[in-house]
PDB file of C-alpha atoms in Angstrom:
ATOM      1  CA  MET L   1      27.868   1.699  16.528  1.00 43.00           C
ATOM      2  CA  SER L   2      24.228   1.750  15.484  1.00 46.00           C
ATOM      3  CA  LYS L   3      22.108   4.725  16.378  1.00 51.00           C
ATOM      4  CA  ALA L   4      19.389   4.408  18.986  1.00 46.00           C
ATOM      5  CA  PRO L   5      15.912   4.558  17.449  1.00 42.00           C
ATOM      6  CA  ASN L   6      14.316   7.976  17.436  1.00 43.00           C
ATOM      7  CA  PRO L   7      11.143   7.913  19.596  1.00 51.00           C
ATOM      8  CA  LYS L   8       9.543  10.284  17.092  1.00 52.00           C
ATOM      9  CA  ASP L   9       9.802   7.541  14.448  1.00 52.00           C
ATOM     10  CA  SER L  10       7.809   5.056  16.531  1.00 65.00           C
ATOM     11  CA  MET L  11       4.553   3.791  15.008  1.00 74.00           C
ATOM     12  CA  LYS L  12       3.153   2.834  18.429  1.00 85.00           C
ATOM     13  CA  SER L  13      -0.428   4.050  18.746  1.00 86.00           C
ATOM     14  CA  THR L  14      -2.002   3.792  22.189  1.00 92.00           C
ATOM     15  CA  TRP L  15      -3.435   7.263  22.723  1.00 93.00           C
ATOM     16  CA  ARG L  16      -7.006   6.379  21.765  1.00 93.00           C
ATOM     17  CA  THR L  17      -7.307   4.135  24.822  1.00 93.00           C
ATOM     18  CA  ALA L  18      -5.198   6.335  27.098  1.00 93.00           C
ATOM     19  CA  SER L  19      -6.602   8.895  29.515  1.00 94.00           C
ATOM     20  CA  ARG L  20      -8.148  11.790  27.646  1.00 94.00           C
ATOM     21  CA  ASP L  21      -6.548  14.111  30.159  1.00 94.00           C
ATOM     22  CA  THR L  22      -3.337  13.555  28.180  1.00 94.00           C
ATOM     23  CA  TRP L  23      -4.891  14.615  24.871  1.00 96.00           C
ATOM     24  CA  THR L  24      -4.014  17.833  23.074  1.00 95.00           C
ATOM     25  CA  TRP L  25      -6.094  19.874  20.633  1.00 95.00           C
ATOM     26  CA  SER L  26      -5.004  17.655  17.734  1.00 93.00           C
ATOM     27  CA  HIS L  27      -6.230  14.502  19.499  1.00 94.00           C
ATOM     28  CA  TRP L  28      -9.612  16.129  20.051  1.00 96.00           C
ATOM     29  CA  ILE L  29      -9.883  17.152  16.399  1.00 93.00           C
ATOM     30  CA  PHE L  30      -9.412  13.537  15.311  1.00 91.00           C
ATOM     31  CA  GLU L  31     -11.983  12.480  17.896  1.00 94.00           C
ATOM     32  CA  THR L  32     -14.497  15.136  16.846  1.00 95.00           C
ATOM     33  CA  LEU L  33     -14.138  14.273  13.161  1.00 93.00           C
ATOM     34  CA  ASP L  34     -14.046  10.535  13.886  1.00 92.00           C
ATOM     35  CA  GLY L  35     -10.984  10.496  11.666  1.00 89.00           C
ATOM     36  CA  TYR L  36      -9.711   7.058  12.579  1.00 89.00           C
ATOM     37  CA  PRO L  37      -8.638   4.342  10.114  1.00 89.00           C
ATOM     38  CA  THR L  38     -10.361   1.631  12.186  1.00 91.00           C
ATOM     39  CA  ALA L  39     -13.016   1.519  14.898  1.00 93.00           C
ATOM     40  CA  LEU L  40     -11.977   0.094  18.259  1.00 92.00           C
ATOM     41  CA  ASP L  41     -15.359  -1.522  18.897  1.00 92.00           C
ATOM     42  CA  LYS L  42     -15.725  -3.346  15.564  1.00 94.00           C
ATOM     43  CA  PRO L  43     -13.928  -6.505  14.455  1.00 93.00           C
ATOM     44  CA  VAL L  44     -11.704  -6.591  11.391  1.00 94.00           C
ATOM     45  CA  PRO L  45     -11.813  -9.821   9.358  1.00 95.00           C
ATOM     46  CA  LYS L  46      -8.450 -11.534   9.005  1.00 95.00           C
ATOM     47  CA  HIS L  47      -7.702 -13.617   5.931  1.00 96.00           C
ATOM     48  CA  PRO L  48      -4.898 -16.033   5.095  1.00 95.00           C
ATOM     49  CA  LYS L  49      -2.953 -14.798   2.110  1.00 94.00           C
ATOM     50  CA  THR L  50      -4.281 -17.711   0.066  1.00 94.00           C
ATOM     51  CA  ASP L  51      -7.902 -16.546   0.428  1.00 96.00           C
ATOM     52  CA  LYS L  52      -9.291 -15.000  -2.731  1.00 97.00           C
ATOM     53  CA  ILE L  53      -9.109 -11.204  -2.749  1.00 97.00           C
ATOM     54  CA  PRO L  54     -12.209  -9.326  -4.015  1.00 97.00           C
ATOM     55  CA  TYR L  55     -11.948  -7.243  -7.168  1.00 97.00           C
ATOM     56  CA  LEU L  56     -12.883  -3.547  -6.988  1.00 97.00           C
ATOM     57  CA  SER L  57     -13.779  -2.020 -10.340  1.00 96.00           C
ATOM     58  CA  GLN L  58     -12.591   1.305 -11.677  1.00 95.00           C
ATOM     59  CA  TRP L  59     -16.205   2.309 -12.255  1.00 95.00           C
ATOM     60  CA  SER L  60     -17.153   1.969  -8.582  1.00 96.00           C
ATOM     61  CA  GLN L  61     -14.273   4.247  -7.621  1.00 96.00           C
ATOM     62  CA  HIS L  62     -15.044   6.768 -10.380  1.00 96.00           C
ATOM     63  CA  VAL L  63     -18.610   7.169  -9.123  1.00 97.00           C
ATOM     64  CA  TRP L  64     -17.448   7.940  -5.584  1.00 97.00           C
ATOM     65  CA  VAL L  65     -14.853  10.478  -6.718  1.00 97.00           C
ATOM     66  CA  LEU L  66     -17.110  12.274  -9.183  1.00 97.00           C
ATOM     67  CA  VAL L  67     -20.088  12.537  -6.824  1.00 97.00           C
ATOM     68  CA  HIS L  68     -17.914  14.129  -4.152  1.00 97.00           C
ATOM     69  CA  ALA L  69     -15.853  16.267  -6.542  1.00 96.00           C
ATOM     70  CA  VAL L  70     -18.853  17.752  -8.343  1.00 97.00           C
ATOM     71  CA  THR L  71     -20.791  18.663  -5.183  1.00 97.00           C
ATOM     72  CA  PRO L  72     -18.635  21.730  -4.277  1.00 96.00           C
ATOM     73  CA  LEU L  73     -18.828  22.867  -7.908  1.00 96.00           C
ATOM     74  CA  LEU L  74     -22.623  22.809  -7.683  1.00 97.00           C
ATOM     75  CA  VAL L  75     -22.495  24.743  -4.400  1.00 96.00           C
ATOM     76  CA  HIS L  76     -20.193  27.275  -6.056  1.00 95.00           C
ATOM     77  CA  GLN L  77     -22.569  27.677  -8.987  1.00 95.00           C
ATOM     78  CA  ALA L  78     -25.544  28.038  -6.645  1.00 96.00           C
ATOM     79  CA  ILE L  79     -23.772  30.862  -4.780  1.00 95.00           C
ATOM     80  CA  LEU L  80     -23.099  32.689  -8.047  1.00 94.00           C
ATOM     81  CA  THR L  81     -26.672  32.193  -9.229  1.00 95.00           C
ATOM     82  CA  PHE L  82     -28.343  33.436  -6.050  1.00 94.00           C
ATOM     83  CA  THR L  83     -25.964  36.358  -5.455  1.00 93.00           C
ATOM     84  CA  GLY L  84     -25.755  37.463  -9.082  1.00 93.00           C
ATOM     85  CA  ARG L  85     -21.958  37.473  -8.927  1.00 91.00           C
ATOM     86  CA  GLN L  86     -19.805  36.649 -11.922  1.00 89.00           C
ATOM     87  CA  SER L  87     -17.065  35.164  -9.755  1.00 88.00           C
ATOM     88  CA  LEU L  88     -15.970  34.740  -6.153  1.00 90.00           C
ATOM     89  CA  HIS L  89     -13.089  36.554  -4.500  1.00 89.00           C
ATOM     90  CA  PRO L  90      -9.997  34.289  -4.362  1.00 88.00           C
ATOM     91  CA  LEU L  91     -10.188  34.211  -0.553  1.00 90.00           C
ATOM     92  CA  LEU L  92     -13.801  33.006  -0.664  1.00 92.00           C
ATOM     93  CA  MET L  93     -12.805  30.469  -3.305  1.00 91.00           C
ATOM     94  CA  PHE L  94     -10.050  29.206  -1.042  1.00 91.00           C
ATOM     95  CA  LEU L  95     -12.343  28.898   1.987  1.00 92.00           C
ATOM     96  CA  LEU L  96     -15.035  27.091   0.002  1.00 94.00           C
ATOM     97  CA  TYR L  97     -12.758  24.548  -1.633  1.00 94.00           C
ATOM     98  CA  PHE L  98     -10.363  24.136   1.292  1.00 91.00           C
ATOM     99  CA  ASN L  99     -13.261  23.150   3.538  1.00 93.00           C
ATOM    100  CA  ALA L 100     -14.788  21.011   0.799  1.00 94.00           C
ATOM    101  CA  PHE L 101     -11.466  19.218   0.273  1.00 93.00           C
ATOM    102  CA  ASN L 102     -11.188  18.418   3.969  1.00 92.00           C
ATOM    103  CA  ILE L 103     -14.794  17.243   4.206  1.00 94.00           C
ATOM    104  CA  ILE L 104     -14.249  14.941   1.223  1.00 94.00           C
ATOM    105  CA  LEU L 105     -11.027  13.650   2.779  1.00 91.00           C
ATOM    106  CA  ILE L 106     -12.831  12.852   6.035  1.00 92.00           C
ATOM    107  CA  ARG L 107     -15.614  11.170   4.062  1.00 94.00           C
ATOM    108  CA  GLU L 108     -13.031   9.022   2.298  1.00 93.00           C
ATOM    109  CA  VAL L 109     -11.456   7.990   5.606  1.00 92.00           C
ATOM    110  CA  HIS L 110     -14.902   6.990   6.896  1.00 94.00           C
ATOM    111  CA  THR L 111     -15.651   5.084   3.686  1.00 96.00           C
ATOM    112  CA  LEU L 112     -12.337   3.226   3.694  1.00 94.00           C
ATOM    113  CA  ARG L 113     -12.811   2.334   7.358  1.00 94.00           C
ATOM    114  CA  LYS L 114     -16.226   0.862   6.583  1.00 96.00           C
ATOM    115  CA  MET L 115     -14.687  -1.154   3.751  1.00 96.00           C
ATOM    116  CA  GLY L 116     -11.840  -2.326   5.985  1.00 94.00           C
ATOM    117  CA  HIS L 117     -14.248  -3.680   8.568  1.00 96.00           C
ATOM    118  CA  ARG L 118     -16.066  -5.551   5.817  1.00 97.00           C
ATOM    119  CA  TRP L 119     -13.243  -6.923   3.671  1.00 97.00           C
ATOM    120  CA  GLY L 120     -10.236  -6.687   5.972  1.00 95.00           C
ATOM    121  CA  PHE L 121      -6.693  -5.493   5.372  1.00 94.00           C
ATOM    122  CA  LEU L 122      -3.646  -6.809   3.574  1.00 93.00           C
ATOM    123  CA  ASP L 123      -1.178  -8.827   5.648  1.00 92.00           C
ATOM    124  CA  GLY L 124      -3.907  -8.955   8.293  1.00 90.00           C
ATOM    125  CA  ASP L 125      -3.018 -12.512   9.283  1.00 91.00           C
ATOM    126  CA  VAL L 126       0.371 -11.234  10.442  1.00 89.00           C
ATOM    127  CA  HIS L 127      -0.052  -7.651  11.598  1.00 86.00           C
ATOM    128  CA  ASP L 128      -2.843  -5.255  12.504  1.00 87.00           C
ATOM    129  CA  ARG L 129      -3.069  -1.942  10.685  1.00 84.00           C
ATOM    130  CA  ASP L 130      -1.032   0.876  12.175  1.00 83.00           C
ATOM    131  CA  GLY L 131      -2.971   3.643  13.866  1.00 84.00           C
ATOM    132  CA  ILE L 132      -2.064   7.302  14.182  1.00 85.00           C
ATOM    133  CA  PRO L 133       1.278   7.201  16.055  1.00 86.00           C
ATOM    134  CA  ASP L 134       1.413   8.571  19.593  1.00 89.00           C
ATOM    135  CA  ALA L 135       4.414  10.710  18.697  1.00 87.00           C
ATOM    136  CA  SER L 136       2.951  12.162  15.493  1.00 86.00           C
ATOM    137  CA  VAL L 137      -0.709  13.031  16.068  1.00 88.00           C
ATOM    138  CA  THR L 138      -0.209  16.745  15.501  1.00 89.00           C
ATOM    139  CA  LYS L 139       2.170  16.157  12.595  1.00 85.00           C
ATOM    140  CA  VAL L 140      -0.332  13.890  10.827  1.00 84.00           C
ATOM    141  CA  LEU L 141      -3.098  16.458  11.263  1.00 84.00           C
ATOM    142  CA  LEU L 142      -1.003  19.398  10.075  1.00 83.00           C
ATOM    143  CA  SER L 143       0.318  17.412   7.106  1.00 81.00           C
ATOM    144  CA  ALA L 144      -3.242  16.713   5.989  1.00 81.00           C
ATOM    145  CA  LEU L 145      -4.249  20.364   6.333  1.00 81.00           C
ATOM    146  CA  LYS L 146      -1.105  21.497   4.554  1.00 76.00           C
ATOM    147  CA  GLY L 147      -1.800  19.063   1.742  1.00 75.00           C
ATOM    148  CA  THR L 148      -5.374  20.176   1.151  1.00 77.00           C
ATOM    149  CA  GLY L 149      -4.680  23.872   1.708  1.00 76.00           C
ATOM    150  CA  GLY L 150      -1.578  23.889  -0.459  1.00 71.00           C
ATOM    151  CA  ARG L 151      -3.255  22.157  -3.368  1.00 73.00           C
ATOM    152  CA  VAL L 152      -6.293  24.439  -3.319  1.00 76.00           C
ATOM    153  CA  ALA L 153      -4.101  27.540  -3.082  1.00 72.00           C
ATOM    154  CA  LEU L 154      -1.998  26.381  -6.026  1.00 66.00           C
ATOM    155  CA  ALA L 155      -5.089  25.659  -8.095  1.00 70.00           C
ATOM    156  CA  ILE L 156      -6.435  29.168  -7.456  1.00 69.00           C
ATOM    157  CA  TYR L 157      -3.002  30.676  -8.092  1.00 59.00           C
ATOM    158  CA  PHE L 158      -2.611  28.946 -11.449  1.00 58.00           C
ATOM    159  CA  SER L 159      -6.173  29.744 -12.502  1.00 59.00           C
ATOM    160  CA  TYR L 160      -5.274  33.436 -12.488  1.00 50.00           C
ATOM    161  CA  ASP L 161      -2.875  32.724 -15.365  1.00 42.00           C
ATOM    162  CA  ARG L 162       0.363  33.296 -13.480  1.00 37.00           C
ATOM    163  CA  ALA L 163       3.170  31.202 -14.890  1.00 32.00           C
ATOM    164  CA  HIS L 164       5.936  32.020 -12.389  1.00 25.00           C
ATOM    165  CA  PRO L 165       5.534  31.005  -8.737  1.00 24.00           C
ATOM    166  CA  ASN L 166       6.796  33.358  -6.056  1.00 22.00           C
ATOM    167  CA  PRO L 167       8.983  32.420  -3.052  1.00 23.00           C
ATOM    168  CA  LEU L 168       5.978  32.379  -0.700  1.00 25.00           C
ATOM    169  CA  MET L 169       4.843  29.148  -2.354  1.00 24.00           C
ATOM    170  CA  THR L 170       7.687  27.326  -0.627  1.00 28.00           C
ATOM    171  CA  ALA L 171       5.783  27.829   2.637  1.00 31.00           C
ATOM    172  CA  PHE L 172       3.448  25.046   1.542  1.00 28.00           C
ATOM    173  CA  ALA L 173       6.138  22.481   2.382  1.00 36.00           C
ATOM    174  CA  ASP L 174       9.155  22.174   4.621  1.00 44.00           C
ATOM    175  CA  GLU L 175      10.491  18.790   3.534  1.00 60.00           C
ATOM    176  CA  GLU L 176      11.783  17.591   0.183  1.00 61.00           C
ATOM    177  CA  GLN L 177       8.999  15.170  -0.653  1.00 64.00           C
ATOM    178  CA  GLU L 178       6.253  17.531   0.448  1.00 65.00           C
ATOM    179  CA  PHE L 179       7.807  20.285  -1.643  1.00 67.00           C
ATOM    180  CA  PHE L 180       7.770  18.153  -4.781  1.00 69.00           C
ATOM    181  CA  ASP L 181       4.319  16.703  -4.066  1.00 70.00           C
ATOM    182  CA  LEU L 182       2.664  20.044  -3.328  1.00 68.00           C
ATOM    183  CA  VAL L 183       4.655  22.490  -5.455  1.00 69.00           C
ATOM    184  CA  GLY L 184       7.225  20.910  -7.748  1.00 74.00           C
ATOM    185  CA  ILE L 185       5.176  18.245  -9.514  1.00 76.00           C
ATOM    186  CA  PRO L 186       1.972  20.334  -9.871  1.00 76.00           C
ATOM    187  CA  PHE L 187       3.996  23.241 -11.273  1.00 79.00           C
ATOM    188  CA  LEU L 188       5.827  21.017 -13.759  1.00 83.00           C
ATOM    189  CA  THR L 189       2.508  19.431 -14.751  1.00 82.00           C
ATOM    190  CA  TYR L 190       0.920  22.835 -15.266  1.00 81.00           C
ATOM    191  CA  MET L 191       3.831  24.098 -17.352  1.00 84.00           C
ATOM    192  CA  SER L 192       4.017  20.894 -19.417  1.00 89.00           C
ATOM    193  CA  LEU L 193       0.319  21.004 -20.289  1.00 84.00           C
ATOM    194  CA  ARG L 194       0.516  24.736 -20.948  1.00 85.00           C
ATOM    195  CA  ALA L 195       3.407  24.153 -23.351  1.00 90.00           C
ATOM    196  CA  MET L 196       1.241  21.610 -25.195  1.00 92.00           C
ATOM    197  CA  GLY L 197      -1.581  24.138 -25.504  1.00 88.00           C
ATOM    198  CA  LEU L 198      -3.654  22.583 -22.714  1.00 85.00           C
ATOM    199  CA  PRO L 199      -3.587  25.059 -19.810  1.00 83.00           C
ATOM    200  CA  LEU L 200      -5.683  23.905 -16.874  1.00 81.00           C
ATOM    201  CA  GLY L 201      -8.182  26.223 -15.231  1.00 85.00           C
ATOM    202  CA  PHE L 202      -9.258  25.994 -11.610  1.00 87.00           C
ATOM    203  CA  TYR L 203     -12.069  23.497 -12.181  1.00 89.00           C
ATOM    204  CA  GLU L 204      -9.871  21.096 -14.125  1.00 88.00           C
ATOM    205  CA  TRP L 205      -7.285  21.359 -11.354  1.00 87.00           C
ATOM    206  CA  TRP L 206      -9.956  20.654  -8.753  1.00 91.00           C
ATOM    207  CA  LEU L 207     -11.112  17.472 -10.468  1.00 92.00           C
ATOM    208  CA  CYS L 208      -7.546  16.296 -11.025  1.00 88.00           C
ATOM    209  CA  HIS L 209      -6.641  16.839  -7.380  1.00 88.00           C
ATOM    210  CA  GLN L 210      -9.729  14.978  -6.209  1.00 93.00           C
ATOM    211  CA  TYR L 211      -8.584  11.976  -8.204  1.00 93.00           C
ATOM    212  CA  ILE L 212      -5.017  12.304  -6.933  1.00 88.00           C
ATOM    213  CA  ALA L 213      -6.148  12.591  -3.313  1.00 88.00           C
ATOM    214  CA  PHE L 214      -8.480   9.609  -3.627  1.00 92.00           C
ATOM    215  CA  ILE L 215      -5.785   7.423  -5.179  1.00 90.00           C
ATOM    216  CA  GLU L 216      -3.152   8.379  -2.617  1.00 86.00           C
ATOM    217  CA  VAL L 217      -5.409   7.968   0.423  1.00 88.00           C
ATOM    218  CA  ALA L 218      -6.900   4.703  -0.844  1.00 90.00           C
ATOM    219  CA  GLY L 219      -3.439   3.504  -1.826  1.00 88.00           C
ATOM    220  CA  HIS L 220      -2.300   3.881   1.779  1.00 87.00           C
ATOM    221  CA  SER L 221      -5.427   2.260   3.239  1.00 90.00           C
ATOM    222  CA  GLY L 222      -4.131  -1.305   3.032  1.00 91.00           C
ATOM    223  CA  LEU L 223      -7.597  -2.567   2.083  1.00 94.00           C
ATOM    224  CA  ARG L 224      -7.613  -6.236   1.140  1.00 96.00           C
ATOM    225  CA  LEU L 225      -9.073  -5.527  -2.283  1.00 97.00           C
ATOM    226  CA  HIS L 226      -7.675  -5.835  -5.778  1.00 97.00           C
ATOM    227  CA  ALA L 227      -8.224  -2.154  -6.537  1.00 95.00           C
ATOM    228  CA  ALA L 228      -6.205  -0.423  -9.234  1.00 95.00           C
ATOM    229  CA  GLY L 229      -5.434   3.291  -9.073  1.00 91.00           C
ATOM    230  CA  LEU L 230      -7.847   5.316 -11.184  1.00 93.00           C
ATOM    231  CA  SER L 231      -6.458   6.295 -14.564  1.00 90.00           C
ATOM    232  CA  THR L 232      -7.761   6.988 -18.052  1.00 88.00           C
ATOM    233  CA  PHE L 233      -4.757   4.929 -19.200  1.00 91.00           C
ATOM    234  CA  HIS L 234      -5.671   1.962 -17.007  1.00 92.00           C
ATOM    235  CA  PRO L 235      -6.134  -0.545 -19.895  1.00 93.00           C
ATOM    236  CA  ILE L 236      -2.748   0.434 -21.355  1.00 95.00           C
ATOM    237  CA  LEU L 237      -0.994   0.302 -17.989  1.00 94.00           C
ATOM    238  CA  GLN L 238      -2.621  -3.050 -17.274  1.00 93.00           C
ATOM    239  CA  TYR L 239      -1.451  -4.425 -20.626  1.00 93.00           C
ATOM    240  CA  PHE L 240       2.158  -3.607 -19.680  1.00 93.00           C
ATOM    241  CA  ASN L 241       1.640  -4.810 -16.099  1.00 93.00           C
ATOM    242  CA  ALA L 242       2.355  -1.275 -14.925  1.00 94.00           C
ATOM    243  CA  GLU L 243      -0.918  -0.450 -13.167  1.00 95.00           C
ATOM    244  CA  ILE L 244      -0.784  -0.018  -9.405  1.00 94.00           C
ATOM    245  CA  VAL L 245      -3.069  -1.799  -6.940  1.00 95.00           C
ATOM    246  CA  VAL L 246      -3.389  -1.297  -3.199  1.00 93.00           C
ATOM    247  CA  GLU L 247      -1.015  -4.140  -2.365  1.00 94.00           C
ATOM    248  CA  ASP L 248       1.787  -2.651  -4.464  1.00 92.00           C
ATOM    249  CA  HIS L 249       2.260   0.493  -2.399  1.00 87.00           C
ATOM    250  CA  ASP L 250       1.414  -1.360   0.799  1.00 88.00           C
ATOM    251  CA  MET L 251       4.390  -3.639   0.169  1.00 88.00           C
ATOM    252  CA  HIS L 252       6.534  -0.569  -0.456  1.00 85.00           C
ATOM    253  CA  HIS L 253       5.978   0.490   3.154  1.00 81.00           C
ATOM    254  CA  ARG L 254       6.270  -3.025   4.547  1.00 80.00           C
ATOM    255  CA  LYS L 255       9.623  -3.608   2.847  1.00 76.00           C
ATOM    256  CA  GLY L 256      11.436  -0.559   4.123  1.00 67.00           C
ATOM    257  CA  TRP L 257       9.985   2.659   2.646  1.00 58.00           C
ATOM    258  CA  ARG L 258      13.153   4.463   1.493  1.00 63.00           C
ATOM    259  CA  LYS L 259      15.215   1.446   0.422  1.00 70.00           C
ATOM    260  CA  SER L 260      12.366  -0.540  -0.964  1.00 76.00           C
ATOM    261  CA  HIS L 261      10.372  -1.240  -4.131  1.00 85.00           C
ATOM    262  CA  ASN L 262       7.086  -0.091  -5.685  1.00 87.00           C
ATOM    263  CA  TYR L 263       7.844   3.602  -5.276  1.00 87.00           C
ATOM    264  CA  GLY L 264       5.010   4.769  -7.528  1.00 86.00           C
ATOM    265  CA  LYS L 265       1.819   6.119  -5.970  1.00 84.00           C
ATOM    266  CA  GLN L 266      -0.245   6.556  -9.153  1.00 87.00           C
ATOM    267  CA  THR L 267       1.178   3.818 -11.397  1.00 91.00           C
ATOM    268  CA  ARG L 268       4.030   1.303 -11.486  1.00 93.00           C
ATOM    269  CA  LEU L 269       5.270   2.581 -14.838  1.00 93.00           C
ATOM    270  CA  TRP L 270       8.623   3.862 -13.606  1.00 93.00           C
ATOM    271  CA  ASP L 271       9.002   0.916 -11.239  1.00 93.00           C
ATOM    272  CA  ARG L 272       8.541  -1.345 -14.252  1.00 94.00           C
ATOM    273  CA  VAL L 273      11.105   0.657 -16.250  1.00 94.00           C
ATOM    274  CA  PHE L 274      13.723   0.630 -13.477  1.00 93.00           C
ATOM    275  CA  GLY L 275      13.060  -2.902 -12.259  1.00 93.00           C
ATOM    276  CA  THR L 276      11.807  -2.000  -8.790  1.00 91.00           C
ATOM    277  CA  CYS L 277       8.479  -3.867  -8.931  1.00 91.00           C
ATOM    278  CA  LEU L 278       7.766  -6.535  -6.327  1.00 90.00           C
ATOM    279  CA  GLU L 279       5.733  -9.624  -7.095  1.00 92.00           C
ATOM    280  CA  ARG L 280       2.215  -9.471  -5.708  1.00 94.00           C
ATOM    281  CA  VAL L 281       1.128 -11.950  -3.055  1.00 94.00           C
ATOM    282  CA  GLU L 282      -2.521 -11.499  -2.127  1.00 96.00           C
ATOM    283  CA  SER L 283      -3.271  -9.593  -5.346  1.00 96.00           C
ATOM    284  CA  ALA L 284      -1.566 -12.177  -7.540  1.00 95.00           C
ATOM    285  CA  ALA L 285      -3.498 -12.707 -10.774  1.00 94.00           C
ATOM    286  CA  ASP L 286      -4.701 -16.207  -9.860  1.00 96.00           C
ATOM    287  CA  ASN L 287      -5.861 -15.080  -6.410  1.00 97.00           C
ATOM    288  CA  VAL L 288      -8.298 -12.341  -7.485  1.00 97.00           C
ATOM    289  CA  ASP L 289     -12.018 -12.991  -7.027  1.00 97.00           C
ATOM    290  CA  TYR L 290     -13.910 -11.459  -9.948  1.00 96.00           C
ATOM    291  CA  VAL L 291     -17.093 -13.406  -9.134  1.00 96.00           C
ATOM    292  CA  ASN L 292     -17.827 -11.595  -5.861  1.00 94.00           C
ATOM    293  CA  PRO L 293     -16.606  -8.034  -6.477  1.00 96.00           C
ATOM    294  CA  ALA L 294     -16.436  -5.308  -3.853  1.00 97.00           C
ATOM    295  CA  HIS L 295     -17.785  -1.785  -4.234  1.00 96.00           C
ATOM    296  CA  VAL L 296     -17.175   1.660  -2.770  1.00 97.00           C
ATOM    297  CA  PRO L 297     -20.249   2.654  -0.716  1.00 96.00           C
ATOM    298  CA  LEU L 298     -21.508   6.181  -1.274  1.00 92.00           C
ATOM    299  CA  PHE L 299     -23.175   6.315   2.140  1.00 86.00           C
TER     300      PHE L 299
END
């Protein structure tokens, strides 16, 4: 006998048009921050899958990430200059960069929404983009805050040259994937680079996490653009057909999530090794429009 579907797993999203008397604090935070993937009052272009898909360069994405990533560093330096301090207390560091991380994340959501209303979304001729599910508004909000807060805390923790995490770090995650994303993988990365004589300080961690966050958020946007995940190894990955574009991870979710394909979020390297890559449809090589490229707007 098959199990009845869990209502908490439903992707139905109707709360934005429902009575606001039913909203909770988390609904109002999304409303206040305008943190929606699409605007209800603006049309989204829909394209047949055979329409050419615009190319989005690595350079355009790099500019957006670097402008936003460097701004908090300049604010930090200005505080030190005007106060005469040599450094900030770890708590002040956390507050500065935690808030900066969230502001940048909101800015990215706004930017991706603007791009979606201009260029449309993948599979848009079949299905509209999912909104924030009715059953998971608070969970989505807390997951975002946990992600930004956990990554900033880890960066500060590692920058004080501590090589052994304590049990309190497990509080950053309560599920297997979140644990590995927020604690396991960053710790293994830190230790691997340290073993190679390349220990990362806080500022290197900050820049790395800004790139990771941008790639992961953009990779889940479903934008109908041929946009490859940012990587210094992009030409090499592209040569081996192991780079990841927006459609790759979008198809991962469309095809079943856990028992699916295209598991990578930064590259398709391991998918290529283990044979779990899916053929691209809208981002197929002969369907990419390099003549009329897209760009990431700064404002």
